[in-house]
Amino acid sequence: MYRIEIEERLLHFKQPAGTSRGVYTTRRSWFLTLTDDYGRCGVGECAPLPQLSCDDIPDYGAKLRAVCDQFCASGVIDYDRLRSFPSMLFGLETALQHLHAGSHRLFDTPFARGEEGIPINGLVWMGSFDEMLSRMEEKMNAGFRCIKLKIGAIDFDEELSLIRRIRERFSKEEIELRVDANGAFAPDEALDKLRLLARYDIHSIEQPIRQGQWDAMARLCRESPLPIALDEELIGVNEPSRKEALLDTISPAYIILKPSLHGGMAGTKEWISLAQARGIGSWITSALESNVGLNAIAQLTALVYGPHISMPQGLGTGLLFTDNIAMPLEIRGDMLWYDVDKGSLHA
């Protein structure tokens, strides 16, 4: 028999996190503590993003309680029933895997054994020109060789100026640049903006236009000089047949997967498999979870892409909160590592 306790917590960002959808100053998460009759324990995090997650619902806490009660009664995760509740599924999957693994080393990988790190990008949030330039320099000085810029909130010409200044100092071989528009561009202006961005050897752009415009996005993917990666486009696309239709219609260069948004661990694996069958690349990122969720995502990333991961992943979010939860994760240069010695203290 299983039992689950739920704790709701409000986390506070060290600095406001700006996106084209607004600015985050706090982050609400629900933590599941799963126990069984043998005294084993596992912890998972459920963290829907407001106005973005498909399971961002007014009665989230009550629904989560019902989902947990159903799991405790059956002893198995009902994946088909939980496809529409990816953040709940991810928290439940994490807690169960933690319980069975006996530690935060959720899967047996070189990363979990402390033998390999996972390359990560440095994330630069939206802000004024001077703020973004300062943050960019901090990331580069810290050793990051892949930088992701959130764009779409300030004047586009200023953003181009920032990117131009970066390229004047660093070639594409020295710094890989990714940009994330979070759907900020209008469909009729997007292609022109992508052509301007392409002058600066950008690796890829995430979600240039808002999700749900499959024909417009497909046209952009065909005509863009920049590789396009889908992110928000995948939210709420939960059934395998619908996933196949999206990938076949739009045919992006990449998809970017957040387990809390895109189907938990099982859904993330499903997306990767469908993408690989179509020659579409992918990488995994966090969705601003605490270190509990971040560790689970990193462990999953090492499992599905490792060993010897070469593409930078979006896992550099462990220092976002003033009141984060201790986990045996460390950033060394531009790599995320699992500290085995500290991990033994956090079983």
mmCIF file of C-alpha atoms in Angstrom:
data_model
loop_
_atom_site.group_PDB
_atom_site.id
_atom_site.type_symbol
_atom_site.label_atom_id
_atom_site.label_comp_id
_atom_site.label_asym_id
_atom_site.label_seq_id
_atom_site.Cartn_x
_atom_site.Cartn_y
_atom_site.Cartn_z
ATOM 1 C CA MET A 1 0.000 0.000 0.000
ATOM 2 C CA TYR A 2 1.112 3.541 -0.764
ATOM 3 C CA ARG A 3 0.446 6.817 1.017
ATOM 4 C CA ILE A 4 1.048 10.298 -0.362
ATOM 5 C CA GLU A 5 1.376 13.564 1.527
ATOM 6 C CA ILE A 6 1.137 16.809 -0.453
ATOM 7 C CA GLU A 7 2.867 20.049 0.506
ATOM 8 C CA GLU A 8 2.261 23.272 -1.400
ATOM 9 C CA ARG A 9 5.149 25.741 -1.420
ATOM 10 C CA LEU A 10 5.795 29.186 -2.881
ATOM 11 C CA LEU A 11 9.346 29.700 -4.154
ATOM 12 C CA HIS A 12 10.842 33.161 -4.675
ATOM 13 C CA PHE A 13 13.075 34.145 -7.577
ATOM 14 C CA LYS A 14 16.364 35.846 -6.754
ATOM 15 C CA GLN A 15 15.785 38.142 -9.724
ATOM 16 C CA PRO A 16 12.583 38.678 -11.715
ATOM 17 C CA ALA A 17 12.427 36.184 -14.572
ATOM 18 C CA GLY A 18 11.257 38.045 -17.665
ATOM 19 C CA THR A 19 9.631 36.416 -20.678
ATOM 20 C CA SER A 20 7.452 37.777 -23.461
ATOM 21 C CA ARG A 21 4.463 36.457 -21.482
ATOM 22 C CA GLY A 22 5.328 38.508 -18.414
ATOM 23 C CA VAL A 23 7.639 38.507 -15.417
ATOM 24 C CA TYR A 24 7.804 35.784 -12.774
ATOM 25 C CA THR A 25 8.741 36.739 -9.215
ATOM 26 C CA THR A 26 7.389 33.626 -7.463
ATOM 27 C CA ARG A 27 6.832 29.994 -8.378
ATOM 28 C CA ARG A 28 4.230 27.682 -6.843
ATOM 29 C CA SER A 29 4.947 23.954 -6.562
ATOM 30 C CA TRP A 30 3.293 20.964 -4.951
ATOM 31 C CA PHE A 31 5.594 18.327 -3.446
ATOM 32 C CA LEU A 32 4.525 14.714 -3.139
ATOM 33 C CA THR A 33 5.998 12.493 -0.436
ATOM 34 C CA LEU A 34 5.238 8.873 -1.298
ATOM 35 C CA THR A 35 5.716 6.105 1.285
ATOM 36 C CA ASP A 36 5.033 2.382 1.224
ATOM 37 C CA ASP A 37 4.532 -0.329 3.841
ATOM 38 C CA TYR A 38 8.262 -1.086 3.874
ATOM 39 C CA GLY A 39 9.107 2.414 5.041
ATOM 40 C CA ARG A 40 10.563 3.445 1.706
ATOM 41 C CA CYS A 41 10.053 7.058 0.662
ATOM 42 C CA GLY A 42 10.090 9.039 -2.567
ATOM 43 C CA VAL A 43 9.621 12.731 -3.336
ATOM 44 C CA GLY A 44 8.317 14.322 -6.530
ATOM 45 C CA GLU A 45 7.446 17.836 -7.646
ATOM 46 C CA CYS A 46 4.316 18.992 -9.469
ATOM 47 C CA ALA A 47 4.843 22.475 -10.881
ATOM 48 C CA PRO A 48 2.398 23.748 -13.528
ATOM 49 C CA LEU A 49 3.278 27.064 -15.140
ATOM 50 C CA PRO A 50 0.507 29.663 -14.795
ATOM 51 C CA GLN A 51 -1.396 30.371 -18.012
ATOM 52 C CA LEU A 52 0.817 27.967 -19.922
ATOM 53 C CA SER A 53 0.523 24.390 -18.648
ATOM 54 C CA CYS A 54 -2.421 22.422 -19.978
ATOM 55 C CA ASP A 55 -3.125 21.359 -16.376
ATOM 56 C CA ASP A 56 -2.988 24.868 -14.907
ATOM 57 C CA ILE A 57 -6.498 24.593 -13.451
ATOM 58 C CA PRO A 58 -8.218 26.548 -10.651
ATOM 59 C CA ASP A 59 -8.710 23.477 -8.446
ATOM 60 C CA TYR A 60 -5.215 22.092 -9.024
ATOM 61 C CA GLY A 61 -4.672 21.043 -5.400
ATOM 62 C CA ALA A 62 -7.959 19.167 -5.195
ATOM 63 C CA LYS A 63 -7.380 17.430 -8.532
ATOM 64 C CA LEU A 64 -3.873 16.450 -7.482
ATOM 65 C CA ARG A 65 -5.231 14.959 -4.272
ATOM 66 C CA ALA A 66 -7.714 12.892 -6.279
ATOM 67 C CA VAL A 67 -4.976 11.709 -8.654
ATOM 68 C CA CYS A 68 -2.796 10.670 -5.722
ATOM 69 C CA ASP A 69 -5.663 8.855 -4.013
ATOM 70 C CA GLN A 70 -6.401 6.935 -7.198
ATOM 71 C CA PHE A 71 -2.751 5.906 -7.470
ATOM 72 C CA CYS A 72 -2.631 4.814 -3.826
ATOM 73 C CA ALA A 73 -5.762 2.710 -4.330
ATOM 74 C CA SER A 74 -4.507 0.980 -7.488
ATOM 75 C CA GLY A 75 -0.757 0.985 -6.943
ATOM 76 C CA VAL A 76 -0.105 1.824 -10.599
ATOM 77 C CA ILE A 77 0.144 5.036 -12.589
ATOM 78 C CA ASP A 78 -2.725 5.402 -15.064
ATOM 79 C CA TYR A 79 -0.742 6.997 -17.885
ATOM 80 C CA ASP A 80 -3.612 7.317 -20.344
ATOM 81 C CA ARG A 81 -5.796 9.032 -17.748
ATOM 82 C CA LEU A 82 -2.990 11.400 -16.774
ATOM 83 C CA ARG A 83 -1.923 12.485 -20.271
ATOM 84 C CA SER A 84 -3.858 15.725 -19.779
ATOM 85 C CA PHE A 85 -2.163 16.372 -16.427
ATOM 86 C CA PRO A 86 1.557 16.261 -17.264
ATOM 87 C CA SER A 87 2.856 18.128 -14.207
ATOM 88 C CA MET A 88 0.958 15.773 -11.893
ATOM 89 C CA LEU A 89 2.183 12.770 -13.853
ATOM 90 C CA PHE A 90 5.778 13.979 -13.678
ATOM 91 C CA GLY A 91 5.618 14.473 -9.910
ATOM 92 C CA LEU A 92 4.107 11.047 -9.402
ATOM 93 C CA GLU A 93 6.619 9.358 -11.725
ATOM 94 C CA THR A 94 9.496 11.073 -9.900
ATOM 95 C CA ALA A 95 8.271 10.098 -6.441
ATOM 96 C CA LEU A 96 7.780 6.464 -7.458
ATOM 97 C CA GLN A 97 11.161 6.247 -9.191
ATOM 98 C CA HIS A 98 12.839 7.850 -6.163
ATOM 99 C CA LEU A 99 11.180 5.336 -3.846
ATOM 100 C CA HIS A 100 12.318 2.345 -5.917
ATOM 101 C CA ALA A 101 15.821 3.713 -6.588
ATOM 102 C CA GLY A 102 16.415 4.423 -2.918
ATOM 103 C CA SER A 103 18.200 7.703 -3.647
ATOM 104 C CA HIS A 104 18.087 10.740 -5.933
ATOM 105 C CA ARG A 105 20.192 8.726 -8.403
ATOM 106 C CA LEU A 106 16.975 7.819 -10.175
ATOM 107 C CA PHE A 107 18.586 5.832 -13.000
ATOM 108 C CA ASP A 108 21.919 4.055 -13.291
ATOM 109 C CA THR A 109 23.836 6.314 -15.681
ATOM 110 C CA PRO A 110 27.353 7.786 -15.834
ATOM 111 C CA PHE A 111 25.798 11.107 -14.782
ATOM 112 C CA ALA A 112 24.142 9.571 -11.713
ATOM 113 C CA ARG A 113 27.432 7.867 -10.813
ATOM 114 C CA GLY A 114 29.250 11.205 -10.953
ATOM 115 C CA GLU A 115 31.358 10.101 -13.918
ATOM 116 C CA GLU A 116 29.979 12.527 -16.520
ATOM 117 C CA GLY A 117 28.436 15.975 -16.519
ATOM 118 C CA ILE A 118 25.627 17.183 -18.770
ATOM 119 C CA PRO A 119 26.465 20.207 -20.975
ATOM 120 C CA ILE A 120 24.001 23.040 -20.355
ATOM 121 C CA ASN A 121 23.247 26.430 -21.839
ATOM 122 C CA GLY A 122 23.474 29.671 -19.932
ATOM 123 C CA LEU A 123 20.084 31.405 -19.769
ATOM 124 C CA VAL A 124 19.792 35.187 -20.139
ATOM 125 C CA TRP A 125 16.382 36.513 -19.124
ATOM 126 C CA MET A 126 14.679 39.438 -20.789
ATOM 127 C CA GLY A 127 15.472 42.869 -19.469
ATOM 128 C CA SER A 128 16.827 46.193 -20.638
ATOM 129 C CA PHE A 129 19.671 46.211 -23.140
ATOM 130 C CA ASP A 130 22.251 46.902 -20.439
ATOM 131 C CA GLU A 131 20.823 44.223 -18.127
ATOM 132 C CA MET A 132 20.887 41.582 -20.835
ATOM 133 C CA LEU A 133 24.403 42.522 -21.923
ATOM 134 C CA SER A 134 25.632 42.329 -18.319
ATOM 135 C CA ARG A 135 23.982 38.942 -17.791
ATOM 136 C CA MET A 136 25.418 37.687 -21.053
ATOM 137 C CA GLU A 137 28.939 38.694 -19.984
ATOM 138 C CA GLU A 138 28.436 36.980 -16.627
ATOM 139 C CA LYS A 139 27.480 33.726 -18.355
ATOM 140 C CA MET A 140 30.433 33.862 -20.714
ATOM 141 C CA ASN A 141 32.850 34.663 -17.881
ATOM 142 C CA ALA A 142 31.445 31.682 -15.951
ATOM 143 C CA GLY A 143 32.516 29.417 -18.798
ATOM 144 C CA PHE A 144 29.304 28.925 -20.765
ATOM 145 C CA ARG A 145 29.786 28.235 -24.454
ATOM 146 C CA CYS A 146 26.089 27.999 -25.326
ATOM 147 C CA ILE A 147 23.909 30.970 -24.432
ATOM 148 C CA LYS A 148 20.145 31.134 -24.685
ATOM 149 C CA LEU A 149 18.615 34.604 -24.989
ATOM 150 C CA LYS A 150 14.989 35.330 -24.194
ATOM 151 C CA ILE A 151 13.830 37.867 -26.785
ATOM 152 C CA GLY A 152 10.581 39.585 -27.693
ATOM 153 C CA ALA A 153 10.071 41.933 -24.753
ATOM 154 C CA ILE A 154 12.249 44.923 -25.637
ATOM 155 C CA ASP A 155 12.646 46.664 -28.993
ATOM 156 C CA PHE A 156 13.708 44.147 -31.647
ATOM 157 C CA ASP A 157 16.397 46.483 -32.997
ATOM 158 C CA GLU A 158 17.933 46.628 -29.519
ATOM 159 C CA GLU A 159 17.910 42.851 -29.343
ATOM 160 C CA LEU A 160 19.638 42.677 -32.717
ATOM 161 C CA SER A 161 22.189 45.186 -31.478
ATOM 162 C CA LEU A 162 22.892 43.011 -28.449
ATOM 163 C CA ILE A 163 23.347 39.934 -30.626
ATOM 164 C CA ARG A 164 25.538 41.867 -33.053
ATOM 165 C CA ARG A 165 27.809 42.989 -30.198
ATOM 166 C CA ILE A 166 28.146 39.397 -29.031
ATOM 167 C CA ARG A 167 29.094 38.228 -32.514
ATOM 168 C CA GLU A 168 31.643 41.038 -32.874
ATOM 169 C CA ARG A 169 33.460 39.548 -29.867
ATOM 170 C CA PHE A 170 32.763 35.826 -30.238
ATOM 171 C CA SER A 171 32.423 33.641 -33.325
ATOM 172 C CA LYS A 172 29.862 30.861 -33.595
ATOM 173 C CA GLU A 173 32.675 28.408 -32.846
ATOM 174 C CA GLU A 174 33.348 30.205 -29.557
ATOM 175 C CA ILE A 175 29.752 30.885 -28.470
ATOM 176 C CA GLU A 176 26.652 29.047 -29.645
ATOM 177 C CA LEU A 177 23.645 31.377 -29.535
ATOM 178 C CA ARG A 178 20.059 30.204 -29.158
ATOM 179 C CA VAL A 179 17.123 32.579 -28.970
ATOM 180 C CA ASP A 180 13.663 32.006 -27.534
ATOM 181 C CA ALA A 181 10.831 34.249 -28.682
ATOM 182 C CA ASN A 182 8.100 32.521 -26.627
ATOM 183 C CA GLY A 183 5.693 33.193 -29.502
ATOM 184 C CA ALA A 184 6.316 36.951 -29.518
ATOM 185 C CA PHE A 185 6.442 37.495 -33.304
ATOM 186 C CA ALA A 186 3.377 38.109 -35.450
ATOM 187 C CA PRO A 187 3.086 35.581 -38.310
ATOM 188 C CA ASP A 188 3.287 38.265 -40.988
ATOM 189 C CA GLU A 189 6.534 39.729 -39.607
ATOM 190 C CA ALA A 190 8.248 36.591 -38.339
ATOM 191 C CA LEU A 191 10.089 35.600 -41.519
ATOM 192 C CA ASP A 192 11.673 39.036 -41.928
ATOM 193 C CA LYS A 193 12.863 38.938 -38.315
ATOM 194 C CA LEU A 194 14.257 35.438 -38.746
ATOM 195 C CA ARG A 195 16.225 36.604 -41.777
ATOM 196 C CA LEU A 196 17.727 39.443 -39.748
ATOM 197 C CA LEU A 197 18.628 37.107 -36.898
ATOM 198 C CA ALA A 198 20.189 34.612 -39.308
ATOM 199 C CA ARG A 199 22.957 37.104 -40.101
ATOM 200 C CA TYR A 200 24.468 36.377 -36.703
ATOM 201 C CA ASP A 201 24.924 32.609 -36.898
ATOM 202 C CA ILE A 202 22.096 31.734 -34.519
ATOM 203 C CA HIS A 203 21.866 28.019 -33.692
ATOM 204 C CA SER A 204 18.055 28.013 -33.526
ATOM 205 C CA ILE A 205 15.009 29.989 -32.479
ATOM 206 C CA GLU A 206 12.329 28.625 -30.181
ATOM 207 C CA GLN A 207 8.679 29.214 -30.905
ATOM 208 C CA PRO A 208 8.852 32.362 -33.071
ATOM 209 C CA ILE A 209 5.039 32.660 -33.294
ATOM 210 C CA ARG A 210 2.299 31.646 -30.894
ATOM 211 C CA GLN A 211 1.296 28.022 -30.762
ATOM 212 C CA GLY A 212 -1.779 26.653 -32.491
ATOM 213 C CA GLN A 213 -0.993 28.121 -35.921
ATOM 214 C CA TRP A 214 0.215 24.929 -37.548
ATOM 215 C CA ASP A 215 0.025 26.082 -41.168
ATOM 216 C CA ALA A 216 1.835 29.350 -40.452
ATOM 217 C CA MET A 217 4.495 27.561 -38.405
ATOM 218 C CA ALA A 218 4.941 24.914 -41.111
ATOM 219 C CA ARG A 219 5.480 27.648 -43.683
ATOM 220 C CA LEU A 220 8.051 29.318 -41.435
ATOM 221 C CA CYS A 221 9.904 26.034 -40.959
ATOM 222 C CA ARG A 222 10.065 25.592 -44.737
ATOM 223 C CA GLU A 223 11.221 29.129 -45.504
ATOM 224 C CA SER A 224 13.253 30.189 -42.461
ATOM 225 C CA PRO A 225 17.027 30.512 -42.818
ATOM 226 C CA LEU A 226 17.146 29.692 -39.087
ATOM 227 C CA PRO A 227 16.374 26.251 -37.653
ATOM 228 C CA ILE A 228 13.105 26.445 -35.690
ATOM 229 C CA ALA A 229 12.480 24.588 -32.442
ATOM 230 C CA LEU A 230 9.003 23.968 -31.058
ATOM 231 C CA ASP A 231 8.278 24.366 -27.358
ATOM 232 C CA GLU A 232 4.876 25.790 -26.398
ATOM 233 C CA GLU A 233 3.519 24.220 -29.596
ATOM 234 C CA LEU A 234 3.735 20.813 -27.922
ATOM 235 C CA ILE A 235 1.674 21.757 -24.854
ATOM 236 C CA GLY A 236 -1.673 20.001 -24.725
ATOM 237 C CA VAL A 237 -0.785 17.716 -27.628
ATOM 238 C CA ASN A 238 -1.031 14.558 -25.585
ATOM 239 C CA GLU A 239 -2.262 11.700 -27.775
ATOM 240 C CA PRO A 240 0.297 9.846 -29.950
ATOM 241 C CA SER A 241 -1.734 10.339 -33.131
ATOM 242 C CA ARG A 242 -1.936 14.078 -32.494
ATOM 243 C CA LYS A 243 1.802 14.246 -31.826
ATOM 244 C CA GLU A 244 2.489 12.490 -35.115
ATOM 245 C CA ALA A 245 0.165 14.885 -36.954
ATOM 246 C CA LEU A 246 1.917 17.918 -35.468
ATOM 247 C CA LEU A 247 5.407 16.692 -36.347
ATOM 248 C CA ASP A 248 4.350 15.629 -39.855
ATOM 249 C CA THR A 249 2.558 18.918 -40.532
ATOM 250 C CA ILE A 250 5.105 21.383 -39.149
ATOM 251 C CA SER A 251 8.345 19.388 -39.593
ATOM 252 C CA PRO A 252 10.511 21.518 -37.267
ATOM 253 C CA ALA A 253 14.264 21.182 -36.951
ATOM 254 C CA TYR A 254 13.978 20.527 -33.207
ATOM 255 C CA ILE A 255 11.518 20.014 -30.400
ATOM 256 C CA ILE A 256 12.264 21.145 -26.853
ATOM 257 C CA LEU A 257 10.850 19.031 -24.085
ATOM 258 C CA LYS A 258 9.847 19.976 -20.566
ATOM 259 C CA PRO A 259 8.549 16.917 -18.706
ATOM 260 C CA SER A 260 6.237 19.039 -16.532
ATOM 261 C CA LEU A 261 4.577 20.399 -19.670
ATOM 262 C CA HIS A 262 4.973 17.669 -22.246
ATOM 263 C CA GLY A 263 3.735 14.470 -20.676
ATOM 264 C CA GLY A 264 6.013 13.675 -17.776
ATOM 265 C CA MET A 265 8.844 11.194 -18.226
ATOM 266 C CA ALA A 266 6.742 8.817 -20.318
ATOM 267 C CA GLY A 267 5.458 11.575 -22.607
ATOM 268 C CA THR A 268 8.948 13.025 -23.050
ATOM 269 C CA LYS A 269 10.278 9.629 -24.151
ATOM 270 C CA GLU A 270 7.333 9.284 -26.533
ATOM 271 C CA TRP A 271 8.001 12.685 -28.127
ATOM 272 C CA ILE A 272 11.713 11.866 -28.542
ATOM 273 C CA SER A 273 10.958 8.536 -30.189
ATOM 274 C CA LEU A 274 8.473 10.077 -32.630
ATOM 275 C CA ALA A 275 10.881 12.921 -33.446
ATOM 276 C CA GLN A 276 13.848 10.613 -34.004
ATOM 277 C CA ALA A 277 11.807 8.536 -36.437
ATOM 278 C CA ARG A 278 11.347 11.716 -38.505
ATOM 279 C CA GLY A 279 14.912 13.001 -38.291
ATOM 280 C CA ILE A 280 13.909 15.791 -35.885
ATOM 281 C CA GLY A 281 16.358 16.733 -33.146
ATOM 282 C CA SER A 282 15.475 17.462 -29.529
ATOM 283 C CA TRP A 283 16.771 18.536 -26.181
ATOM 284 C CA ILE A 284 15.320 18.742 -22.684
ATOM 285 C CA THR A 285 14.889 21.752 -20.423
ATOM 286 C CA SER A 286 13.458 22.470 -17.017
ATOM 287 C CA ALA A 287 10.274 24.493 -16.577
ATOM 288 C CA LEU A 288 11.458 26.546 -13.603
ATOM 289 C CA GLU A 289 10.985 23.741 -11.104
ATOM 290 C CA SER A 290 12.819 23.610 -7.797
ATOM 291 C CA ASN A 291 15.902 21.418 -7.521
ATOM 292 C CA VAL A 292 13.647 18.417 -6.852
ATOM 293 C CA GLY A 293 12.182 18.640 -10.330
ATOM 294 C CA LEU A 294 15.490 19.717 -11.861
ATOM 295 C CA ASN A 295 17.272 16.650 -10.519
ATOM 296 C CA ALA A 296 14.587 14.363 -11.920
ATOM 297 C CA ILE A 297 14.822 16.064 -15.324
ATOM 298 C CA ALA A 298 18.614 15.799 -15.327
ATOM 299 C CA GLN A 299 18.456 12.124 -14.394
ATOM 300 C CA LEU A 300 15.965 11.529 -17.211
ATOM 301 C CA THR A 301 18.113 13.484 -19.679
ATOM 302 C CA ALA A 302 21.135 11.334 -18.851
ATOM 303 C CA LEU A 303 19.023 8.227 -19.377
ATOM 304 C CA VAL A 304 17.535 9.112 -22.766
ATOM 305 C CA TYR A 305 20.477 10.940 -24.389
ATOM 306 C CA GLY A 306 23.525 9.524 -22.630
ATOM 307 C CA PRO A 307 26.199 8.524 -22.264
ATOM 308 C CA HIS A 308 28.483 11.263 -23.618
ATOM 309 C CA ILE A 309 25.826 13.943 -24.199
ATOM 310 C CA SER A 310 27.179 16.606 -26.571
ATOM 311 C CA MET A 311 24.197 18.913 -27.182
ATOM 312 C CA PRO A 312 23.722 21.514 -24.412
ATOM 313 C CA GLN A 313 20.520 21.002 -22.443
ATOM 314 C CA GLY A 314 18.392 23.610 -20.645
ATOM 315 C CA LEU A 315 19.187 22.524 -17.095
ATOM 316 C CA GLY A 316 20.964 25.549 -15.624
ATOM 317 C CA THR A 317 18.092 26.704 -13.423
ATOM 318 C CA GLY A 318 19.247 25.421 -10.042
ATOM 319 C CA LEU A 319 20.246 28.839 -8.718
ATOM 320 C CA LEU A 320 17.017 30.684 -9.521
ATOM 321 C CA PHE A 321 15.351 30.728 -6.104
ATOM 322 C CA THR A 322 16.226 32.203 -2.735
ATOM 323 C CA ASP A 323 14.482 29.310 -0.988
ATOM 324 C CA ASN A 324 15.340 26.369 -3.226
ATOM 325 C CA ILE A 325 15.619 22.815 -1.926
ATOM 326 C CA ALA A 326 19.063 21.296 -1.429
ATOM 327 C CA MET A 327 20.003 18.675 -4.009
ATOM 328 C CA PRO A 328 23.338 17.077 -4.937
ATOM 329 C CA LEU A 329 23.611 19.079 -8.165
ATOM 330 C CA GLU A 330 26.528 21.343 -9.079
ATOM 331 C CA ILE A 331 27.300 23.555 -12.049
ATOM 332 C CA ARG A 332 30.980 23.423 -12.973
ATOM 333 C CA GLY A 333 31.734 25.672 -15.917
ATOM 334 C CA ASP A 334 29.054 24.836 -18.463
ATOM 335 C CA MET A 335 28.292 21.356 -17.136
ATOM 336 C CA LEU A 336 25.735 20.089 -14.641
ATOM 337 C CA TRP A 337 27.099 17.382 -12.344
ATOM 338 C CA TYR A 338 25.581 15.039 -9.812
ATOM 339 C CA ASP A 339 27.727 15.067 -6.657
ATOM 340 C CA VAL A 340 27.780 11.456 -5.524
ATOM 341 C CA ASP A 341 29.213 12.301 -2.087
ATOM 342 C CA LYS A 342 26.467 14.806 -1.380
ATOM 343 C CA GLY A 343 23.929 12.487 -2.954
ATOM 344 C CA SER A 344 24.482 9.941 -0.239
ATOM 345 C CA LEU A 345 23.303 12.552 2.244
ATOM 346 C CA HIS A 346 20.061 13.165 0.355
ATOM 347 C CA ALA A 347 18.783 9.641 -0.139
#
